[in-house]
Coordinates of C-alpha atoms in Angstrom, one line a residue:
X1 CA 6.5 -11.0 -63.0
X2 CA 4.4 -9.5 -60.2
X3 CA 3.9 -5.9 -58.4
X4 CA 5.2 -6.2 -54.8
X5 CA 3.3 -3.4 -52.6
X6 CA 4.4 -2.9 -49.4
X7 CA 4.8 0.3 -46.4
X8 CA 8.4 0.0 -44.8
X9 CA 8.4 1.5 -41.7
X10 CA 12.3 2.9 -40.2
X11 CA 11.8 1.7 -36.5
X12 CA 13.6 1.3 -33.2
X13 CA 14.9 -2.0 -31.5
X14 CA 12.4 -2.1 -28.6
X15 CA 9.7 -2.1 -31.1
X16 CA 9.5 -5.7 -31.5
X17 CA 7.5 -5.9 -28.3
X18 CA 5.0 -3.1 -29.4
X19 CA 4.2 -4.7 -33.0
X20 CA 3.2 -8.1 -31.1
X21 CA 0.8 -7.0 -28.7
X22 CA -0.5 -4.8 -31.4
X23 CA -1.3 -7.3 -33.6
X24 CA -2.5 -10.0 -30.8
X25 CA -6.0 -8.3 -31.2
X26 CA -6.5 -9.4 -34.9
X27 CA -7.1 -11.9 -37.1
X28 CA -3.5 -13.5 -37.3
X29 CA -3.7 -16.4 -40.0
X30 CA -0.1 -17.4 -39.3
X31 CA 3.0 -16.6 -38.1
X32 CA 6.9 -17.5 -37.7
X33 CA 10.5 -16.5 -36.8
X34 CA 12.8 -17.2 -39.9
X35 CA 17.1 -16.3 -40.5
X36 CA 17.1 -14.5 -44.4
X37 CA 20.4 -13.7 -46.0
X38 CA 21.2 -12.2 -48.5
X39 CA 23.6 -11.4 -51.4
X40 CA 23.6 -8.3 -53.8
X41 CA 25.0 -9.2 -56.9
X42 CA 25.9 -6.3 -59.7
X43 CA 28.6 -5.6 -62.9
X44 CA 32.1 -4.4 -62.5
X45 CA 30.1 -1.0 -64.4
X46 CA 27.5 -0.7 -62.1
X47 CA 24.6 -2.2 -64.6
X48 CA 22.0 -2.8 -62.2
X49 CA 22.7 0.4 -59.5
X50 CA 22.5 2.6 -62.6
X51 CA 19.2 1.3 -63.6
X52 CA 17.9 1.5 -60.1
X53 CA 17.4 -2.0 -59.8
X54 CA 18.4 -4.7 -57.4
X55 CA 19.8 -8.2 -58.5
X56 CA 19.6 -10.4 -55.1
X57 CA 20.0 -14.1 -54.1
X58 CA 18.4 -15.2 -51.1
X59 CA 18.7 -17.8 -49.0
X60 CA 16.2 -19.5 -46.5
X61 CA 17.4 -23.0 -45.0
X62 CA 19.1 -24.5 -47.8
X63 CA 16.6 -23.3 -50.5
X64 CA 17.8 -20.3 -52.6
X65 CA 16.2 -18.0 -55.1
X66 CA 17.2 -14.9 -57.5
X67 CA 15.5 -11.7 -57.2
X68 CA 15.3 -8.7 -59.7
X69 CA 13.6 -5.3 -58.3
X70 CA 13.4 -2.9 -60.5
X71 CA 12.3 1.0 -60.3
X72 CA 9.0 1.3 -59.3
X73 CA 7.0 4.4 -57.9
X74 CA 7.4 5.7 -54.0
X75 CA 5.2 7.6 -52.3
X76 CA 6.6 8.5 -48.6
X77 CA 6.6 5.2 -47.2
X78 CA 4.4 3.2 -49.7
X79 CA 6.8 0.9 -52.8
X80 CA 4.7 -0.4 -55.9
X81 CA 7.5 -2.2 -58.0
X82 CA 7.9 -5.2 -60.7
X83 CA 10.0 -8.4 -59.3
X84 CA 11.0 -11.1 -60.8
X85 CA 11.4 -14.5 -58.8
X86 CA 13.3 -17.7 -59.7
X87 CA 14.5 -20.6 -57.3
X88 CA 18.3 -21.5 -58.1
X89 CA 19.1 -24.8 -57.5
X90 CA 22.9 -23.7 -56.0
X91 CA 24.0 -19.8 -54.2
X92 CA 25.4 -18.5 -57.9
X93 CA 24.2 -15.4 -59.6
X94 CA 22.9 -16.9 -62.9
X95 CA 21.0 -15.2 -64.6
X96 CA 20.4 -17.7 -67.1
X97 CA 16.6 -18.6 -66.3
X98 CA 15.7 -14.8 -64.6
X99 CA 16.2 -14.0 -68.5
X100 CA 14.5 -16.6 -70.0
X101 CA 11.6 -17.6 -68.2
X102 CA 11.0 -13.2 -68.1
X103 CA 11.8 -13.0 -71.5
X104 CA 14.5 -9.8 -70.8
X105 CA 17.3 -8.8 -72.1
X106 CA 20.0 -11.6 -73.0
X107 CA 22.8 -9.2 -73.4
X108 CA 22.3 -9.5 -69.9
X109 CA 23.9 -12.9 -69.9
X110 CA 27.3 -11.6 -70.8
X111 CA 27.5 -9.1 -67.8
X112 CA 30.0 -10.3 -65.5
X113 CA 28.5 -10.3 -61.8
X114 CA 29.8 -9.9 -58.5
X115 CA 28.6 -9.9 -54.8
X116 CA 28.3 -6.4 -54.0
X117 CA 27.2 -6.6 -49.9
X118 CA 24.9 -8.4 -48.1
X119 CA 21.6 -8.6 -46.1
X120 CA 21.5 -10.6 -43.3
X121 CA 18.4 -10.4 -40.5
X122 CA 16.2 -12.0 -38.4
X123 CA 12.2 -11.9 -40.0
X124 CA 9.5 -12.2 -37.6
X125 CA 5.9 -12.8 -40.2
X126 CA 2.4 -12.5 -39.3
X127 CA 0.0 -12.8 -41.7
X128 CA -3.0 -10.6 -41.1
X129 CA -6.7 -11.2 -42.4
X130 CA -9.3 -8.3 -41.9
X131 CA -12.0 -7.8 -44.0
X132 CA -10.8 -9.7 -46.9
X133 CA -7.7 -7.6 -46.8
X134 CA -4.6 -10.3 -46.1
X135 CA -1.2 -8.1 -45.1
X136 CA 2.2 -9.8 -44.1
X137 CA 3.4 -7.9 -41.7
X138 CA 7.6 -8.6 -41.1
X139 CA 9.8 -7.2 -38.9
X140 CA 13.5 -7.3 -40.2
X141 CA 16.5 -7.1 -37.6
X142 CA 19.6 -7.4 -38.5
X143 CA 22.6 -5.8 -40.6
X144 CA 24.1 -4.6 -43.5
X145 CA 27.5 -5.8 -44.6
X146 CA 29.5 -3.8 -47.4
X147 CA 33.1 -5.1 -47.0
X148 CA 34.6 -3.6 -43.2
X149 CA 31.3 -1.9 -43.1
X150 CA 27.9 -2.3 -41.4
X151 CA 24.6 -0.1 -41.1
X152 CA 21.5 -2.0 -38.8
X153 CA 18.6 -3.4 -39.8
X154 CA 15.8 -2.9 -37.6
X155 CA 12.5 -2.2 -39.9
X156 CA 9.0 -3.0 -40.5
X157 CA 7.3 -3.9 -44.1
X158 CA 3.8 -4.4 -44.1
X159 CA 3.2 -5.9 -47.7
X160 CA 0.2 -6.7 -49.5
X161 CA -0.6 -9.9 -50.0
X162 CA -4.7 -9.5 -51.1
X163 CA -6.7 -6.6 -51.5
X164 CA -6.7 -3.1 -52.3
X165 CA -3.8 -0.5 -51.5
X166 CA -6.2 1.9 -49.9
X167 CA -7.1 -1.6 -47.2
X168 CA -3.1 -1.3 -46.7
X169 CA -3.0 2.0 -45.8
X170 CA -5.9 2.2 -43.8
X171 CA -4.9 -1.0 -41.6
X172 CA -1.4 0.6 -40.7
X173 CA -3.3 4.3 -39.7
X174 CA -5.6 1.6 -37.7
X175 CA -2.4 0.6 -35.4
X176 CA -1.6 3.2 -32.2
X177 CA 1.6 3.4 -33.1
X178 CA 4.9 4.4 -30.3
X179 CA 7.0 7.3 -31.0
X180 CA 10.5 6.3 -32.6
X181 CA 9.5 5.3 -36.2
X182 CA 9.0 7.0 -39.6
X183 CA 8.0 5.7 -42.8
X184 CA 10.6 5.1 -45.3
X185 CA 11.2 5.7 -48.6
X186 CA 14.6 3.6 -48.8
X187 CA 15.0 -0.1 -49.6
X188 CA 17.2 -2.2 -48.5
X189 CA 19.2 -2.2 -51.6
X190 CA 19.8 1.7 -51.6
X191 CA 21.0 1.5 -48.2
X192 CA 23.6 -1.1 -49.4
X193 CA 24.8 0.5 -52.9
X194 CA 24.9 4.0 -50.3
X195 CA 26.8 1.9 -48.1
X196 CA 29.7 0.5 -50.5
X197 CA 30.1 4.3 -51.9
X198 CA 31.0 5.2 -48.6
X199 CA 29.9 8.9 -49.2
X200 CA 27.3 11.1 -47.5
X201 CA 24.7 12.1 -49.4
X202 CA 25.3 15.9 -50.8
X203 CA 22.6 18.7 -49.2
X204 CA 20.6 20.1 -51.5
X205 CA 19.9 23.9 -51.8
X206 CA 16.2 23.0 -50.5
X207 CA 15.4 27.6 -51.4
X208 CA 16.2 27.1 -54.8
X209 CA 14.1 23.6 -54.6
X210 CA 11.4 25.7 -53.0
X211 CA 11.6 28.5 -55.5
X212 CA 11.2 25.8 -58.3
X213 CA 8.5 24.3 -57.0
X214 CA 6.3 27.4 -56.3
X215 CA 7.0 28.5 -60.2
X216 CA 6.3 25.1 -61.8
X217 CA 3.2 24.6 -59.4
X218 CA 1.4 27.9 -61.4
X219 CA 1.5 25.4 -64.4
X220 CA -0.3 22.4 -62.5
X221 CA -3.8 23.1 -63.2
X222 CA -5.6 20.5 -60.9
X223 CA -5.2 20.9 -57.3
X224 CA -4.1 17.5 -56.7
X225 CA -1.5 17.2 -59.4
X226 CA 0.2 20.5 -57.0
X227 CA -0.5 18.6 -53.9
X228 CA 1.2 15.3 -54.6
X229 CA 4.3 17.1 -56.1
X230 CA 4.3 19.1 -53.0
X231 CA 4.4 15.7 -50.8
X232 CA 7.2 14.7 -53.0
X233 CA 9.0 17.5 -52.3
X234 CA 8.4 16.9 -48.4
X235 CA 9.2 13.4 -49.4
X236 CA 12.5 14.3 -50.6
X237 CA 13.4 16.9 -48.0
X238 CA 12.6 14.3 -45.0
X239 CA 14.5 11.6 -46.6
X240 CA 18.1 13.7 -47.3
X241 CA 17.7 14.9 -43.2
X242 CA 17.7 12.0 -41.5
X243 CA 20.0 10.6 -44.0
X244 CA 22.3 13.6 -43.4
X245 CA 21.6 13.4 -39.7
X246 CA 22.0 16.0 -36.6
X247 CA 25.6 15.6 -36.4
X248 CA 25.9 16.9 -40.1
X249 CA 23.8 20.6 -39.3
X250 CA 25.5 20.8 -35.7
X251 CA 28.7 22.0 -37.1
X252 CA 27.0 25.2 -39.0
X253 CA 24.6 27.9 -37.7
X254 CA 23.3 28.6 -41.0
X255 CA 23.2 24.9 -42.3
X256 CA 20.4 24.4 -39.6
X257 CA 19.1 27.9 -40.0
X258 CA 18.5 27.3 -44.2
X259 CA 17.0 23.4 -42.9
X260 CA 14.7 24.4 -40.2
X261 CA 13.1 27.5 -42.8
X262 CA 12.8 24.6 -45.3
X263 CA 10.7 22.6 -43.2
X264 CA 8.7 26.3 -42.2
X265 CA 8.1 27.1 -45.4
X266 CA 6.3 23.6 -46.1
X267 CA 4.2 23.8 -43.3
X268 CA 3.4 27.7 -43.8
X269 CA 2.4 26.5 -47.3
X270 CA 0.0 23.7 -46.3
X271 CA -1.3 26.0 -43.9
X272 CA -1.8 28.9 -45.6
X273 CA -3.4 26.5 -48.5
X274 CA -6.6 25.0 -47.2
X275 CA -8.5 25.5 -50.2
X276 CA -5.9 23.2 -51.8
X277 CA -6.5 20.3 -49.6
X278 CA -9.9 21.3 -50.0
X279 CA -10.2 21.1 -54.0
X280 CA -7.5 18.0 -53.6
X281 CA -10.0 15.9 -51.0
X282 CA -13.4 16.9 -53.3
X283 CA -11.6 15.6 -56.2
X284 CA -10.8 12.4 -54.9
X285 CA -14.4 11.9 -53.2
X286 CA -15.6 12.3 -57.0
X287 CA -13.5 9.7 -58.5
X288 CA -14.9 7.7 -56.1
X289 CA -11.3 6.8 -54.2
X290 CA -12.5 8.9 -50.9
X291 CA -15.6 8.8 -48.9
X292 CA -17.6 12.1 -47.7
X293 CA -18.0 10.3 -44.3
X294 CA -14.0 10.5 -43.9
X295 CA -12.4 13.0 -42.1
X296 CA -9.1 12.8 -43.8
X297 CA -8.9 17.0 -44.2
X298 CA -9.8 17.8 -40.6
X299 CA -6.9 15.3 -39.8
X300 CA -4.5 17.0 -41.6
X301 CA -5.5 21.0 -41.8
X302 CA -5.2 20.4 -38.0
X303 CA -1.3 18.3 -37.9
X304 CA -0.4 21.7 -40.4
X305 CA -2.0 24.4 -37.7
X306 CA 0.3 21.6 -35.2
X307 CA 4.0 21.4 -37.5
X308 CA 3.6 25.1 -38.3
X309 CA 2.7 25.7 -34.3
X310 CA 5.9 23.3 -33.2
X311 CA 8.5 25.2 -36.3
X312 CA 7.6 28.0 -34.9
X313 CA 8.9 26.9 -31.5
X314 CA 11.6 25.3 -32.5
X315 CA 13.2 28.7 -34.9
X316 CA 12.9 30.6 -31.5
X317 CA 14.7 27.9 -29.7
X318 CA 17.6 28.1 -32.3
X319 CA 17.1 31.8 -32.3
X320 CA 17.4 32.5 -28.5
X321 CA 20.1 29.4 -27.8
X322 CA 22.3 29.1 -30.8
X323 CA 22.0 25.0 -30.0
X324 CA 22.3 23.6 -33.7
X325 CA 22.6 20.2 -32.3
X326 CA 19.5 20.3 -30.1
X327 CA 17.4 22.6 -32.5
X328 CA 18.6 19.5 -35.3
X329 CA 17.2 16.6 -32.6
X330 CA 14.0 18.6 -32.2
X331 CA 13.0 18.5 -35.7
X332 CA 14.2 14.9 -36.0
X333 CA 12.1 13.7 -32.8
X334 CA 9.2 15.6 -34.9
X335 CA 10.2 13.7 -38.1
X336 CA 10.2 9.9 -36.2
X337 CA 6.8 11.0 -33.6
X338 CA 3.8 8.8 -34.4
X339 CA 1.5 11.4 -35.4
X340 CA 3.7 12.7 -38.1
X341 CA 3.3 9.0 -39.5
X342 CA -0.3 8.5 -39.6
X343 CA -0.3 12.4 -41.6
X344 CA 1.8 11.0 -44.4
X345 CA -0.2 8.1 -44.2
X346 CA -3.2 10.3 -45.0
X347 CA -1.1 12.2 -47.7
X348 CA -0.6 8.9 -49.5
X349 CA -3.8 8.1 -49.2
X350 CA -4.8 11.5 -50.8
X351 CA -2.8 11.7 -53.5
X352 CA -3.0 7.6 -54.8
X353 CA -3.2 7.7 -58.4
X354 CA -6.3 5.7 -59.6
X355 CA -3.9 3.5 -61.6
X356 CA -1.9 2.5 -58.0

């Protein structure tokens, strides 16, 4: 068993050429292109999905690997999760070796497994070394298939092979990214299960969730704890908004007002609570996880100011035009900007736990 640590970006199809150029000036140890076929399995009663695990067989050429990914931690697009791997002699979902080698629950051997969906994609790989840190950069392009339903895959994973998580974050932050990208907290397995279900995620009441955050944050003694909860709120809000899509909000004026208002509340709170940010930064400096010369706080203060101004403009536009679709398109464009990615990387770095 090992912990997989990776940062995931959802990107546009034309990102491949940009990425290749961005990495060309770095110390690329090796690079290759491979095709990966993956079948995901579960029991008839959805045991692995219910326990937030993913079980897959990956085929690379004539080799088969059974992998179990268990529930871990996701912060923005940073994924940290335990992973179990065993080679298979054939393309058959047999848990015997997995359970035996890692001393897992033997009752799993009684599970009746069936293929649920597949993810098939081309992977372009670059292994990059920088100052002792080794990072595998993987551009995946393909599709998720569940019966007759299909969903495209176009994402970049930065996996830490050697070094610290802070090194991984600073590496991605050093890249001059294009617009049309965002940090993604959804794994391929999660997206596959969502495709199988065939249901649009339900929209939460973010006004109530905001009230809950404000109330619960009063009982958080440390600034870093409060900021981490705020960041989690933002992650969840972004992921749901992107998954629902502009069309969902375009159908209803109040729905758009509420969603734009949720982001306004968020950025207004960030802007009005600069002391919270300063205290969290100082807490991380005292722990040795941040350096005093790092201008992270100034970058975040500037980004919060710009985001608040952008939300005020979207609110003005929506109020004057009543155009739900264009207002949401403006919001989604903001969430998919390179500047937003860099801001989220700063927040991950700031809220990173010392035990990560």
